[in-house]
Short mmCIF file of C-alpha atoms and ligand atoms in Angstrom, two decimals:
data_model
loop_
_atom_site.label_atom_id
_atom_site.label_comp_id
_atom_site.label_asym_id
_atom_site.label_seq_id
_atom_site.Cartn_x
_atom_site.Cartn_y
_atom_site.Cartn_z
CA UNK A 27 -33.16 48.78 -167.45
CA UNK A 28 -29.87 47.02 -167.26
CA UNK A 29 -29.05 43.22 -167.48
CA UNK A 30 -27.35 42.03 -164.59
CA UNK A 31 -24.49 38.97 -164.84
CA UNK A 32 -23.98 36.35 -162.89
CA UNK A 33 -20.38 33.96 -163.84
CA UNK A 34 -18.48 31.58 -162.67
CA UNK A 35 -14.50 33.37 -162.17
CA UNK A 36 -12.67 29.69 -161.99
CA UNK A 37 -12.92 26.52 -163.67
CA UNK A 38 -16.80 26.30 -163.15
CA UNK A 39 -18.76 24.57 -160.97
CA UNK A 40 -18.65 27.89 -158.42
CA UNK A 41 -22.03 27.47 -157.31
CA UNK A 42 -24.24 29.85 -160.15
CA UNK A 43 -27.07 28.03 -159.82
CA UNK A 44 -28.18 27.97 -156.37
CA UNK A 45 -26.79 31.88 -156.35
CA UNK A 46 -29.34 32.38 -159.52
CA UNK A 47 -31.98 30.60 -157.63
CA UNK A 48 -31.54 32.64 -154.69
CA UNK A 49 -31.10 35.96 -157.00
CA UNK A 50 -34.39 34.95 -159.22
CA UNK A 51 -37.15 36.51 -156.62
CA UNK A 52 -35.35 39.92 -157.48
CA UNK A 53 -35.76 39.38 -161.74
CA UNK A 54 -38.55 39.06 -164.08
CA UNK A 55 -36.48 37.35 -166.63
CA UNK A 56 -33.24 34.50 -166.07
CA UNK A 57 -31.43 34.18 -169.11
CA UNK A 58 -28.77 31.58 -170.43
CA UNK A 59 -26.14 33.21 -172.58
CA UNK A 60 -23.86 30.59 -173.60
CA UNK A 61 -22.74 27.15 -173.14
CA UNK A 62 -25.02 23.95 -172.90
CA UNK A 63 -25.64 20.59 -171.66
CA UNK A 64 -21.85 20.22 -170.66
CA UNK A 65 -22.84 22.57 -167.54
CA UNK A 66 -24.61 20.87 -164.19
CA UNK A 67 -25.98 23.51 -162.08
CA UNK A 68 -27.51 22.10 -159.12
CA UNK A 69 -29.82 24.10 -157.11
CA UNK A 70 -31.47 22.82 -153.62
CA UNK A 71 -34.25 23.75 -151.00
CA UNK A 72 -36.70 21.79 -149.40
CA UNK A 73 -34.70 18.80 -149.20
CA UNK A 74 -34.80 18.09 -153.01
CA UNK A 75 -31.88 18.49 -155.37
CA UNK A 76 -31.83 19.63 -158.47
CA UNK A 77 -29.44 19.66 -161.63
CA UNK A 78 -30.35 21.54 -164.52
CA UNK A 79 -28.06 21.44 -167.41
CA UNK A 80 -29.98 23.71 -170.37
CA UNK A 81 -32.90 24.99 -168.59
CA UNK A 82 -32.04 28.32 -166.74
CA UNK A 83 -32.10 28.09 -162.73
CA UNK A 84 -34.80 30.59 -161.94
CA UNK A 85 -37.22 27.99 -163.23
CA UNK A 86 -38.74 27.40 -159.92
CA UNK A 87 -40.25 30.66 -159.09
CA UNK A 88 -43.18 31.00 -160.36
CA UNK A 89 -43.93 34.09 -163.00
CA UNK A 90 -40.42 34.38 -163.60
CA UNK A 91 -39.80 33.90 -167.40
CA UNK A 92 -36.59 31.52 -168.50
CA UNK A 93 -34.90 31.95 -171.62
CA UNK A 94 -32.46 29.95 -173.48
CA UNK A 95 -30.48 32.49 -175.64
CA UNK A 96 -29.05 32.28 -178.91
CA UNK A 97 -25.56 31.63 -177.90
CA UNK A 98 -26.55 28.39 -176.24
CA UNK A 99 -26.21 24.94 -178.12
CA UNK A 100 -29.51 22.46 -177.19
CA UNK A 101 -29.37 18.79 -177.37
CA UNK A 102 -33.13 17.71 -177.90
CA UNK A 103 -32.32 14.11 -176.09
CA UNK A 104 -31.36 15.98 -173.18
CA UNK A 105 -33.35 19.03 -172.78
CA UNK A 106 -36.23 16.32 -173.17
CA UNK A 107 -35.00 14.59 -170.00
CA UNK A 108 -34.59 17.86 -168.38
CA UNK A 109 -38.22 18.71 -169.38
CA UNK A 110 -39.48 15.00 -167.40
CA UNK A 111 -37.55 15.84 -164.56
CA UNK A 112 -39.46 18.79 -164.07
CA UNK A 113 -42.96 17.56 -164.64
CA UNK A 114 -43.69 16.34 -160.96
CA UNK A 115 -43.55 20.44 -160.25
CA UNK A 116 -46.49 21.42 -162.64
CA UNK A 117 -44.68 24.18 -164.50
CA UNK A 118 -45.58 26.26 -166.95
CA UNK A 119 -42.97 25.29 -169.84
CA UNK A 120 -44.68 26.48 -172.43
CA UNK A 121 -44.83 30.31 -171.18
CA UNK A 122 -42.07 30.39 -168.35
CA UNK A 123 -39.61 28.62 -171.10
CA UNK A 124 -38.27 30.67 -174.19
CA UNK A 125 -35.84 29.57 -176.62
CA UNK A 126 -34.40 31.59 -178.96
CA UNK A 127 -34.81 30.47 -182.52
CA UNK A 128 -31.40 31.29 -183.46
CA UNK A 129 -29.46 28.60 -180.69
CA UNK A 130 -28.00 25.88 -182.42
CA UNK A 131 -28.67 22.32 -182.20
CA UNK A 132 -26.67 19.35 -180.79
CA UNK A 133 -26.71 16.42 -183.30
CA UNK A 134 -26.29 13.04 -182.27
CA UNK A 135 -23.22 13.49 -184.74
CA UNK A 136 -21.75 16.17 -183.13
CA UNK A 137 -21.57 13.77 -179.84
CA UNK A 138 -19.97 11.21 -181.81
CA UNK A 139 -17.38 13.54 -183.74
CA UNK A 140 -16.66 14.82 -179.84
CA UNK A 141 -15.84 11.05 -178.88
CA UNK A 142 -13.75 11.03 -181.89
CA UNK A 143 -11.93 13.51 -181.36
CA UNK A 144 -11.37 13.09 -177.41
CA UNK A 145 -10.37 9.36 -178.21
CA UNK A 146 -8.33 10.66 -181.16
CA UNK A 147 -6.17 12.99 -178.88
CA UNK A 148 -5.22 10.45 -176.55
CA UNK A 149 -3.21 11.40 -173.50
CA UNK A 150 -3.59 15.08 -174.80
CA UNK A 151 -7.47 15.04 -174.55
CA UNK A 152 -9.13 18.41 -172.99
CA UNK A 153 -11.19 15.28 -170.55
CA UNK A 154 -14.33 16.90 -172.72
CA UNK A 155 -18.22 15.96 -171.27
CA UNK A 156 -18.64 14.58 -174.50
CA UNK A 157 -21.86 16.11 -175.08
CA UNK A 158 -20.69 17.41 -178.39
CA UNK A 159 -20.09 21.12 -177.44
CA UNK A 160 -16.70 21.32 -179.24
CA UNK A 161 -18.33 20.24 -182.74
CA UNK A 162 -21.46 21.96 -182.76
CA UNK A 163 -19.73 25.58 -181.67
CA UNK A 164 -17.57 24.14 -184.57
CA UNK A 165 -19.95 24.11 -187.04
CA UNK A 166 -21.41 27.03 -186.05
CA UNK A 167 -18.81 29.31 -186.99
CA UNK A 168 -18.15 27.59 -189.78
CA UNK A 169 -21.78 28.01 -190.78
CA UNK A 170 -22.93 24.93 -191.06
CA UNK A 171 -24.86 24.63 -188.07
CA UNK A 172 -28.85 23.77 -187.56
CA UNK A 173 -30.55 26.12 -185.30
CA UNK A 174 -33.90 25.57 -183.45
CA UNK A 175 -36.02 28.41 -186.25
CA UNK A 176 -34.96 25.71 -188.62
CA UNK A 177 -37.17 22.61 -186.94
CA UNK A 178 -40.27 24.83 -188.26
CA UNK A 179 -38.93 24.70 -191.97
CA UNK A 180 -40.47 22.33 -194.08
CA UNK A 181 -37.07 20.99 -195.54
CA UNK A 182 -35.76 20.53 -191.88
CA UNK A 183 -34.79 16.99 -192.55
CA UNK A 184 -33.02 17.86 -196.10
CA UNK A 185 -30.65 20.08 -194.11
CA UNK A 186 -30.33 17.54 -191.16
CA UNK A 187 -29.28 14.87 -193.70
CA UNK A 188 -26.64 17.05 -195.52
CA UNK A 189 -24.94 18.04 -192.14
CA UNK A 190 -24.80 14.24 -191.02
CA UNK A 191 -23.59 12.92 -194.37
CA UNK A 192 -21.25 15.95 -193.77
CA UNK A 193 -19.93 14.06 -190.52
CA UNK A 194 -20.28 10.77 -191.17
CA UNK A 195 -17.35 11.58 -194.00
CA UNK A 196 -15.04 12.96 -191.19
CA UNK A 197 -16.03 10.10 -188.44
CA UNK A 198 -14.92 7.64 -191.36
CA UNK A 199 -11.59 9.02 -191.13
CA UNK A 200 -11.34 7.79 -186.99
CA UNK A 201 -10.40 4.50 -187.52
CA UNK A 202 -12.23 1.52 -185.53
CA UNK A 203 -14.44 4.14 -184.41
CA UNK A 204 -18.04 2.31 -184.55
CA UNK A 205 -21.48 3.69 -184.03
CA UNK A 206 -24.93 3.03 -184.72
CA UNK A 207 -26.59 6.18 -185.60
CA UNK A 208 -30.14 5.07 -186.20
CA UNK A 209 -30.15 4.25 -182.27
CA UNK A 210 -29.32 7.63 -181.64
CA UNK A 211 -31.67 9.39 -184.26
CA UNK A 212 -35.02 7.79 -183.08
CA UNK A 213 -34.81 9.90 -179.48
CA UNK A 214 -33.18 12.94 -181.17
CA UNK A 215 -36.37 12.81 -183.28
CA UNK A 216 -38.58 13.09 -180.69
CA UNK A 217 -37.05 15.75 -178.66
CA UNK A 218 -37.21 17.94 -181.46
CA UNK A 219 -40.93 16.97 -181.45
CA UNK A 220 -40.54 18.29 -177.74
CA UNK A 221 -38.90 21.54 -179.08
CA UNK A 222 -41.60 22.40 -181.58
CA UNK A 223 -44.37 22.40 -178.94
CA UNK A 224 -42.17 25.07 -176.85
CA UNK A 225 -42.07 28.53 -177.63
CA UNK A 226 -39.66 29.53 -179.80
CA UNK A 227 -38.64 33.43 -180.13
CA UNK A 228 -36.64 35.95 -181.17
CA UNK A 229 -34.87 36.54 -178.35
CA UNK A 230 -33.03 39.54 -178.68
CA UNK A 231 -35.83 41.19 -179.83
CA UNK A 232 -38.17 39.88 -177.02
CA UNK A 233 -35.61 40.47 -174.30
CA UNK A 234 -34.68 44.39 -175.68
CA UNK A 235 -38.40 44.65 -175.42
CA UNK A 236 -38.78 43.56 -172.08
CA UNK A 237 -36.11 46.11 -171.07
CA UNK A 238 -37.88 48.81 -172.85
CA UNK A 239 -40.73 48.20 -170.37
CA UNK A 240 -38.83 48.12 -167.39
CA UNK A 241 -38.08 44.22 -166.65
CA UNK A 242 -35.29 43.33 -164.94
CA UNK A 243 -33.14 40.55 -166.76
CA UNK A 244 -30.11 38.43 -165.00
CA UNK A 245 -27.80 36.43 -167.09
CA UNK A 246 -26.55 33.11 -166.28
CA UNK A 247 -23.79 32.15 -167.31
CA UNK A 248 -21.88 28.78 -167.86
CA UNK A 249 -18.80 26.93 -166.92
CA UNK A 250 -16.19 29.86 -165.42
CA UNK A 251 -13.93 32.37 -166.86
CA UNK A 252 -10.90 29.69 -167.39
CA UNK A 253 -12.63 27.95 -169.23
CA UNK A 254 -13.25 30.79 -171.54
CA UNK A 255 -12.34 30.37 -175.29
CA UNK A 256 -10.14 33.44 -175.69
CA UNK A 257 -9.30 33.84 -171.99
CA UNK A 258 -9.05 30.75 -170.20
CA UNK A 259 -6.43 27.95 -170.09
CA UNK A 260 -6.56 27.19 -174.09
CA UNK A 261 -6.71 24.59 -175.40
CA UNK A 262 -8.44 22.92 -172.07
CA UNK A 263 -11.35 24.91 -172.25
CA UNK A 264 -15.07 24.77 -173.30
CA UNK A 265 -15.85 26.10 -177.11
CA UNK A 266 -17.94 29.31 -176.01
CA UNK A 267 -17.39 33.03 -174.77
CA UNK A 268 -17.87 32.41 -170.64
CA UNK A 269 -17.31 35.97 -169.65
CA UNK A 270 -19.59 38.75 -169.87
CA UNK A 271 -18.95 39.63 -173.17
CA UNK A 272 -20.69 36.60 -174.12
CA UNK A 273 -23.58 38.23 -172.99
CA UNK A 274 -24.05 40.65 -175.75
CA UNK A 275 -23.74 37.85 -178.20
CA UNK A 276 -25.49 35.52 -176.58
CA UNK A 277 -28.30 37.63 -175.97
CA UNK A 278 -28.27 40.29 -178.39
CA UNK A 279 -27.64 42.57 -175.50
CA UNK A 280 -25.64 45.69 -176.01
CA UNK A 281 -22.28 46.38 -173.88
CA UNK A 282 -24.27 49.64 -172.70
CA UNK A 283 -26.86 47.03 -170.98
CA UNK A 284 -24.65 45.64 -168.70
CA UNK A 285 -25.45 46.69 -165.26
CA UNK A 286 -23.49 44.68 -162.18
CA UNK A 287 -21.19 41.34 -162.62
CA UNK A 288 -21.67 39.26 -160.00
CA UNK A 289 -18.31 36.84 -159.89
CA UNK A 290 -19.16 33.68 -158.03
CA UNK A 291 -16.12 31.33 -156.88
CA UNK A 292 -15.49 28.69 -154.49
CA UNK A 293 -13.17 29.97 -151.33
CA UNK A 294 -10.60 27.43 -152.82
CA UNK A 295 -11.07 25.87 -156.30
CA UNK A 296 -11.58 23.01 -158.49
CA UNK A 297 -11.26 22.24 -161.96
CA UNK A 298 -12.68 18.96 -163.64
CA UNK A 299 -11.15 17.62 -166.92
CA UNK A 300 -7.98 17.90 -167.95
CA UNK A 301 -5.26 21.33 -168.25
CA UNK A 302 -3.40 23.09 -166.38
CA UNK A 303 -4.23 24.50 -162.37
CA UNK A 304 -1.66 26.00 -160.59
CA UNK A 305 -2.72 25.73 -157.17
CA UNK A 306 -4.10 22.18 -157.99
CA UNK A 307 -3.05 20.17 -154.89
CA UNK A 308 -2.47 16.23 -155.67
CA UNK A 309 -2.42 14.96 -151.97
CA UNK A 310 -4.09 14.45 -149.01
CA UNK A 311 -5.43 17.90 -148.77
CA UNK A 312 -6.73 17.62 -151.96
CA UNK A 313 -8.58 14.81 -151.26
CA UNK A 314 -10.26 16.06 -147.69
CA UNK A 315 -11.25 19.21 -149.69
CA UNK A 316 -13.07 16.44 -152.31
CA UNK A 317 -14.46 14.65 -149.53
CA UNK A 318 -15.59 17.44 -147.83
CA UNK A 319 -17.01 19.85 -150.27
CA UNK A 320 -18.28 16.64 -152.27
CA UNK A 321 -16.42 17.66 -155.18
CA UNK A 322 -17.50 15.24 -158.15
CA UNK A 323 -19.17 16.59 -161.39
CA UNK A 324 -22.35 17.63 -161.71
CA UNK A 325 -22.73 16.38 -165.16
CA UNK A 326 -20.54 13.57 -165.73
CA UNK A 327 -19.75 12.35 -162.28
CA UNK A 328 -15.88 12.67 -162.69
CA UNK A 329 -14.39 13.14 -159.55
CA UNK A 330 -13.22 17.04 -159.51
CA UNK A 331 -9.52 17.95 -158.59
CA UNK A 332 -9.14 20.26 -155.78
CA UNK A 333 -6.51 23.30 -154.76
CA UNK A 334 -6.47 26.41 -152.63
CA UNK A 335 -7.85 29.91 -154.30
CA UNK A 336 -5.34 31.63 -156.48
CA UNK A 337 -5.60 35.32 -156.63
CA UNK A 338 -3.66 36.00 -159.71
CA UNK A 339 -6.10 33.59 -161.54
CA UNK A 340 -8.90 35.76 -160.04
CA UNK A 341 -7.71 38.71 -160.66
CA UNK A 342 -7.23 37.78 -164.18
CA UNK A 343 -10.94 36.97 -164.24
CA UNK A 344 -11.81 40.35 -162.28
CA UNK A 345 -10.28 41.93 -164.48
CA UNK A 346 -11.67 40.46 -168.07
CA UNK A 347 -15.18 40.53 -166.72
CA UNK A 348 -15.48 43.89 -164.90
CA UNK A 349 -16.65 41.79 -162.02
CA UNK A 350 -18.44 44.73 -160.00
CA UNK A 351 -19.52 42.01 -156.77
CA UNK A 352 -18.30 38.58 -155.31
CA UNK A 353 -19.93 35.73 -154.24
CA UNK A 354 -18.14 33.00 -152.39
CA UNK A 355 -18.90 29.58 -151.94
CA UNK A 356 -18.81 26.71 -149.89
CA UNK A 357 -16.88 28.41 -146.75
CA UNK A 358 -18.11 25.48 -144.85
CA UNK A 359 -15.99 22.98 -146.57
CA UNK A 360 -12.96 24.96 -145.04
CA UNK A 361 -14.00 24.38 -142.08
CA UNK A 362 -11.85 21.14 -141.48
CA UNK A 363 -9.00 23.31 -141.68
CA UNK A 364 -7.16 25.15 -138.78
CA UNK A 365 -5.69 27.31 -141.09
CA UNK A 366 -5.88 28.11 -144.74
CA UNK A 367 -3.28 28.52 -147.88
CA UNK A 368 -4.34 31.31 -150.52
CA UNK A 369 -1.94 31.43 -153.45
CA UNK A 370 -0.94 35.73 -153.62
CA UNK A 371 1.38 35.36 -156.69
CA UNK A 372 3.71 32.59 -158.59
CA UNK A 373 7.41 32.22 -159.02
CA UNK A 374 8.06 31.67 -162.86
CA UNK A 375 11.56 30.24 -163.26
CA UNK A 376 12.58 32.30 -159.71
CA UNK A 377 10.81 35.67 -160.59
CA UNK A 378 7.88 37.00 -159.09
CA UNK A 379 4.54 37.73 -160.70
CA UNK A 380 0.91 38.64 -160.00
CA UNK A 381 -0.37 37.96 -163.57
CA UNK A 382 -1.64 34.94 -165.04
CA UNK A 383 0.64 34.35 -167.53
CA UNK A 384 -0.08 32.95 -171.41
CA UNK A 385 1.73 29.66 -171.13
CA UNK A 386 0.48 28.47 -168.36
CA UNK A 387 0.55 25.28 -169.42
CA UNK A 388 4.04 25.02 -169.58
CA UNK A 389 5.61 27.58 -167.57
CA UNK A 390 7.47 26.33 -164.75
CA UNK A 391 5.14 27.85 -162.10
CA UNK A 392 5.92 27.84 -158.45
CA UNK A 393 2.53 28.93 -156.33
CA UNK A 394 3.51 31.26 -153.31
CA UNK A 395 0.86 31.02 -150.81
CA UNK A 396 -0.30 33.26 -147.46
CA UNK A 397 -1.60 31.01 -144.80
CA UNK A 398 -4.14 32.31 -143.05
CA UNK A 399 -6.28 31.21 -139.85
CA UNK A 400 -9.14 28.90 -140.07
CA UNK A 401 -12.42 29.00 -138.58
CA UNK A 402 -12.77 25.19 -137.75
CA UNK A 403 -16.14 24.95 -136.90
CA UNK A 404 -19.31 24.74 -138.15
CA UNK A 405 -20.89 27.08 -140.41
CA UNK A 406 -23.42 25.38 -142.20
CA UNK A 407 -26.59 26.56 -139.25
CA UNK A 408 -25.42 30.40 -139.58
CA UNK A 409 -27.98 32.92 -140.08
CA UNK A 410 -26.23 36.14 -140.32
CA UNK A 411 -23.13 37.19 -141.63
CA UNK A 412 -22.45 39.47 -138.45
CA UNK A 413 -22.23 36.55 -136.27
CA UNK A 414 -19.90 34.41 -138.69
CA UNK A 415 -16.88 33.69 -136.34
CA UNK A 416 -14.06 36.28 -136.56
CA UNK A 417 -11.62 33.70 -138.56
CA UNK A 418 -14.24 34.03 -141.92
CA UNK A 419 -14.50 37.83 -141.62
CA UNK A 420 -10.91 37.99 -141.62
CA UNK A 421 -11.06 35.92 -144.53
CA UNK A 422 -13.83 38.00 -146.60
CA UNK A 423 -11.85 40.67 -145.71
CA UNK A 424 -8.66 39.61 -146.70
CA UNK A 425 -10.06 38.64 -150.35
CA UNK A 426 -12.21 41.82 -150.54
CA UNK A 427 -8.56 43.83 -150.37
CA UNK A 428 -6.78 41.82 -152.56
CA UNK A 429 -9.18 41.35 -155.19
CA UNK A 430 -10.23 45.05 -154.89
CA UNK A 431 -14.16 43.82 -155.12
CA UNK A 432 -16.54 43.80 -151.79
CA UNK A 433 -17.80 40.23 -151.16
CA UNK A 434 -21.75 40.93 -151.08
CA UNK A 435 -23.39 36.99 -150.28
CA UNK A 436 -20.68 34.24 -148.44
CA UNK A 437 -22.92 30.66 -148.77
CA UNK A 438 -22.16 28.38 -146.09
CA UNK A 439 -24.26 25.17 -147.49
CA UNK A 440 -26.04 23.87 -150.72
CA UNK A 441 -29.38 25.34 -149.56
CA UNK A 442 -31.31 28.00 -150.80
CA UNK A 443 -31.50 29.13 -147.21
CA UNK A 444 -27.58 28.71 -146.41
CA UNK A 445 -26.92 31.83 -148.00
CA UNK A 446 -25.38 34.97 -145.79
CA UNK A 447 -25.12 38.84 -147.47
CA UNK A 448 -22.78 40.68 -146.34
CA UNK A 449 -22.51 44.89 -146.76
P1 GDP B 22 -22.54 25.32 -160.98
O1 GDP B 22 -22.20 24.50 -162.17
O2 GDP B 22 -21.73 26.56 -160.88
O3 GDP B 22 -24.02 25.60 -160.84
O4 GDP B 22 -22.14 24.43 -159.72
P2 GDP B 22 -22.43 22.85 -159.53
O5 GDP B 22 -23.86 22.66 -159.24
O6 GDP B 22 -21.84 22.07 -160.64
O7 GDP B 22 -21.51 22.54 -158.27
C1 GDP B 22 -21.68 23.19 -157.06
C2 GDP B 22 -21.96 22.11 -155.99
O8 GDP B 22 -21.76 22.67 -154.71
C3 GDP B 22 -23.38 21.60 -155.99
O9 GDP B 22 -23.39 20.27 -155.59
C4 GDP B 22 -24.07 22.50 -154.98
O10 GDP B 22 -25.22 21.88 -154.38
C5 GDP B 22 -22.98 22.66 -153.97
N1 GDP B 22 -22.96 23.93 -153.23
C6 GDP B 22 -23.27 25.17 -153.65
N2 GDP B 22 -23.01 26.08 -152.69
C7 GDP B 22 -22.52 25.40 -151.64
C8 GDP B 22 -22.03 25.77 -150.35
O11 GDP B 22 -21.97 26.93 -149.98
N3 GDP B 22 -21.59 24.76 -149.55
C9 GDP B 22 -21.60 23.46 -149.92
N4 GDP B 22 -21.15 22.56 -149.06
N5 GDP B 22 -22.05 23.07 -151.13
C10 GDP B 22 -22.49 24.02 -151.97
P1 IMO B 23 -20.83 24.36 -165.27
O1 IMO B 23 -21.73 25.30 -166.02
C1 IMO B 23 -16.92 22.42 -165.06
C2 IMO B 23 -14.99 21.40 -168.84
C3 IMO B 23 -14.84 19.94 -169.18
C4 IMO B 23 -13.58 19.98 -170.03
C5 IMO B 23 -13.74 21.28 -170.80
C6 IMO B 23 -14.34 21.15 -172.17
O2 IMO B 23 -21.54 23.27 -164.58
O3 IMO B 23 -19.88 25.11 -164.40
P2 IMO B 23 -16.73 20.56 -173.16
O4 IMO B 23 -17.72 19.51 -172.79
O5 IMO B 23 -17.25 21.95 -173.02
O6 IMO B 23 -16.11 20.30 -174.49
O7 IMO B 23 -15.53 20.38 -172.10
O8 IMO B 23 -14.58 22.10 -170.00
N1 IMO B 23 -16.39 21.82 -168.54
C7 IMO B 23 -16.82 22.10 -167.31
N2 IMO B 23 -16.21 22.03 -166.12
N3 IMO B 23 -18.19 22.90 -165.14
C8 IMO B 23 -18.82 23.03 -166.33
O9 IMO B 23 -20.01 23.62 -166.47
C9 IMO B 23 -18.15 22.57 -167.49
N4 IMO B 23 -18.46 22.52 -168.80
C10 IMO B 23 -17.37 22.08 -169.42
O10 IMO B 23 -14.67 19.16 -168.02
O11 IMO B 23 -12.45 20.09 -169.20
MG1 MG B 24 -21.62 22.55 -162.66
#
């Protein structure tokens, strides 16, 4: 069998998980790749919402297994808060929730050095979730970093005190920067006690397995393609591989694996933090495509800037993910418009170009938009694709040529149920 992708294409927040909720009836196994409590996916059906930040969405369906792959970074605090939330459900945790031994752990240090650093970088800061990503991918590479096989070691704590003394020698170089660790150790502490009593697994191992015997296995990815370390907007972007490459190391999947890509992206786009966004639109548009498409963060609250879709940007994702089917979101929030701006190439410095180009950040870069014809009316009661009104074909078809990939599910509302295929 083949591991299927799902990934965000923009600046994240496209929508993956109420897609992977949706998707999860089809799998046997949802698996996180990358990433980690920075992301908010928010899923929603009968009335209730839901934000999961660690925990993969297909964890309400029952007999579906979740796993938490190596290339994810886990903050006990918060994966223990993720774990109450879930209680009034009854679920099976401790056999529907795998972690893999080898994903590293979030130390209360890491948050603070994260602080540090953000505060540190003043107006230049990458507007980080301060959840200590950035430090603990850090450490990581530079192979210092705890991982969750290491809780079960009887010299756990020797090695947890050597890292912190580690970063309490670097957070005495931020000046004024106060903290009282021993506040944040005592509920660290106990989430790890919440850790041990999960199952913890080799995961590549367990999930090459499961292929072996014919499960099927869909990836979820984190935050989107632009936020990529190597590919997205550097240096205003998350600390992990995004795109489906990250999937092989994440998972200890091989490239031959990899079945479809599914790239999932908003009909316009958003971007929360700070770093450049072309088609980023800082007026009153902006704001009625906030209001509308209730654009603030998932995570941290933070109210998310807004801009029409850019099709060199997502074309540049296409591209570096072998995206192989769309999904597009929220099509309802367009529907205040009468028509509708898509972005079909830039003018650098007066020339043309349809590529996303390296310095984005400070390239003078003029975005050309088509305007197209709205629907203007609502779309959040549709059933069935077919009967979408002609306006949103013509828009679904007008993406599908550019982007050269068939748009196979158009969602028209944050339910489960507000979810059209198309094809
Ligand atoms: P993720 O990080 O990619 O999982 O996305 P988030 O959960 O951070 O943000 C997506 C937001 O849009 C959530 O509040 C969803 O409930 C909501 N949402 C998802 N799809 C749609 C849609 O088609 N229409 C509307 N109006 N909201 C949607
Ligand atoms: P999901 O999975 C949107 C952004 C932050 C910041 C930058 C670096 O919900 O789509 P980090 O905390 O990783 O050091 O922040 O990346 N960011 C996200 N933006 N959605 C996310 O996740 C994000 N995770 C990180 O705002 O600009
Ligand atoms: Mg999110």
């Amino acid at each position: 069998m083949k591991v299927d992708v799902l990934l965000g294409l923009q600046w994240g927040d496209e929508g993956k998980g109420k897609i992977v909720d949706v998707l999860t009836p089809k799998y046997d196994i949802i698996a996180r790749f990358q990433g980690g409590p920075n992301a908010g996916h928010t899923l929603e059906f009968e009335g209730i919402k839901h934000v999961l930040h660690t925990i993969p969405s297909g964890i309400f369906h029952g007999n579906v297994i979740n796993l938490v792959g190596n290339g994810v970074v886990i903050d006990p605090v918060i994966f223990q808060k993720e774990l109450e939330k879930l209680e009034p459900f009854n679920i099976d945790v401790k056999n529907r929730l795998l972690i893999s031994k080898k994903a590293h752990l979030i130390l209360p240090t890491h948050r603070l050095l994260d602080a540090a650093s953000e505060a540190a970088k003043g107006k230049n800061k990458i507007g980080s979730t301060l959840k200590g990503i950035g430090p603990t991918y850090m450490d990581k590479t530079g192979r210092n970093g705890l991982r969750v096989g290491d809780i079960f070691t009887p010299n756990f704590k020797e090695k947890y005190n050597a890292l912190v003394e580690k970063h309490v020698g670097i957070l005495s170089h931020h000046e004024g920067f106060e903290y009282d660790l021993k506040e944040l150790e005592g509920p660290w502490f106990e989430g790890i006690e919440t850790l041990k009593a999960l199952t913890a697994v080799d995961s590549e191992h367990y999930l090459n397995q499961a292929l072996k015997e014919g499960k099927k296995v869909l990836a979820e990815g984190a935050q989107g393609t632009m936020l990529d370390i190597d590919f997205g907007t550097y240096p205003f972007v998350t600390s992990s591989n995004t795109v489906t490459a990250g999937t092989c190391t994440g998972l200890g999947i091989a490239p031959t694996r990899i079945g479809k890509v599914i790239g999932i992206f908003k009909a316009y786009c958003t971007r929360v933090g700070s770093g450049p966004f072309p088609t980023e639109l800082e007026d009153e548009t902006g704001e009625a495509i906030r209001k509308e498409g209730r654009e603030f963060g998932a995570t941290t609250g933070r109210p998310r800037r807004c801009g029409w879709i850019d099709l060199p940007q997502m074309r540049y994702a296409i591209m570096v993910n072998g995206v192989t089917e769309l999904s597009m979101m929220k099509a309802d929030v367009l529907s205040i418009f009468n028509s509708i701006q898509v972005c079909t190439h830039y003018l650098i410095d007066g020339n043309k170009t349809e590529e996303f180009p390296f310095d984005v950040q400070d390239a003078n870069i003029v975005p050309v938009y088509e305007e197209l014809e709205g629907w203007n009316c609502d779309l959040t009661a549709l059933e069935n694709f077919d009967t979408a009104p002609q306006a949103l074909k013509n828009y679904v078809t007008y993406l599908e040529e550019k982007l050269e990939v068939p748009i196979t599910v158009v969602s028209v509302g944050p339910d489960r149920k507000q979810t059209l295929s198309n094809h």
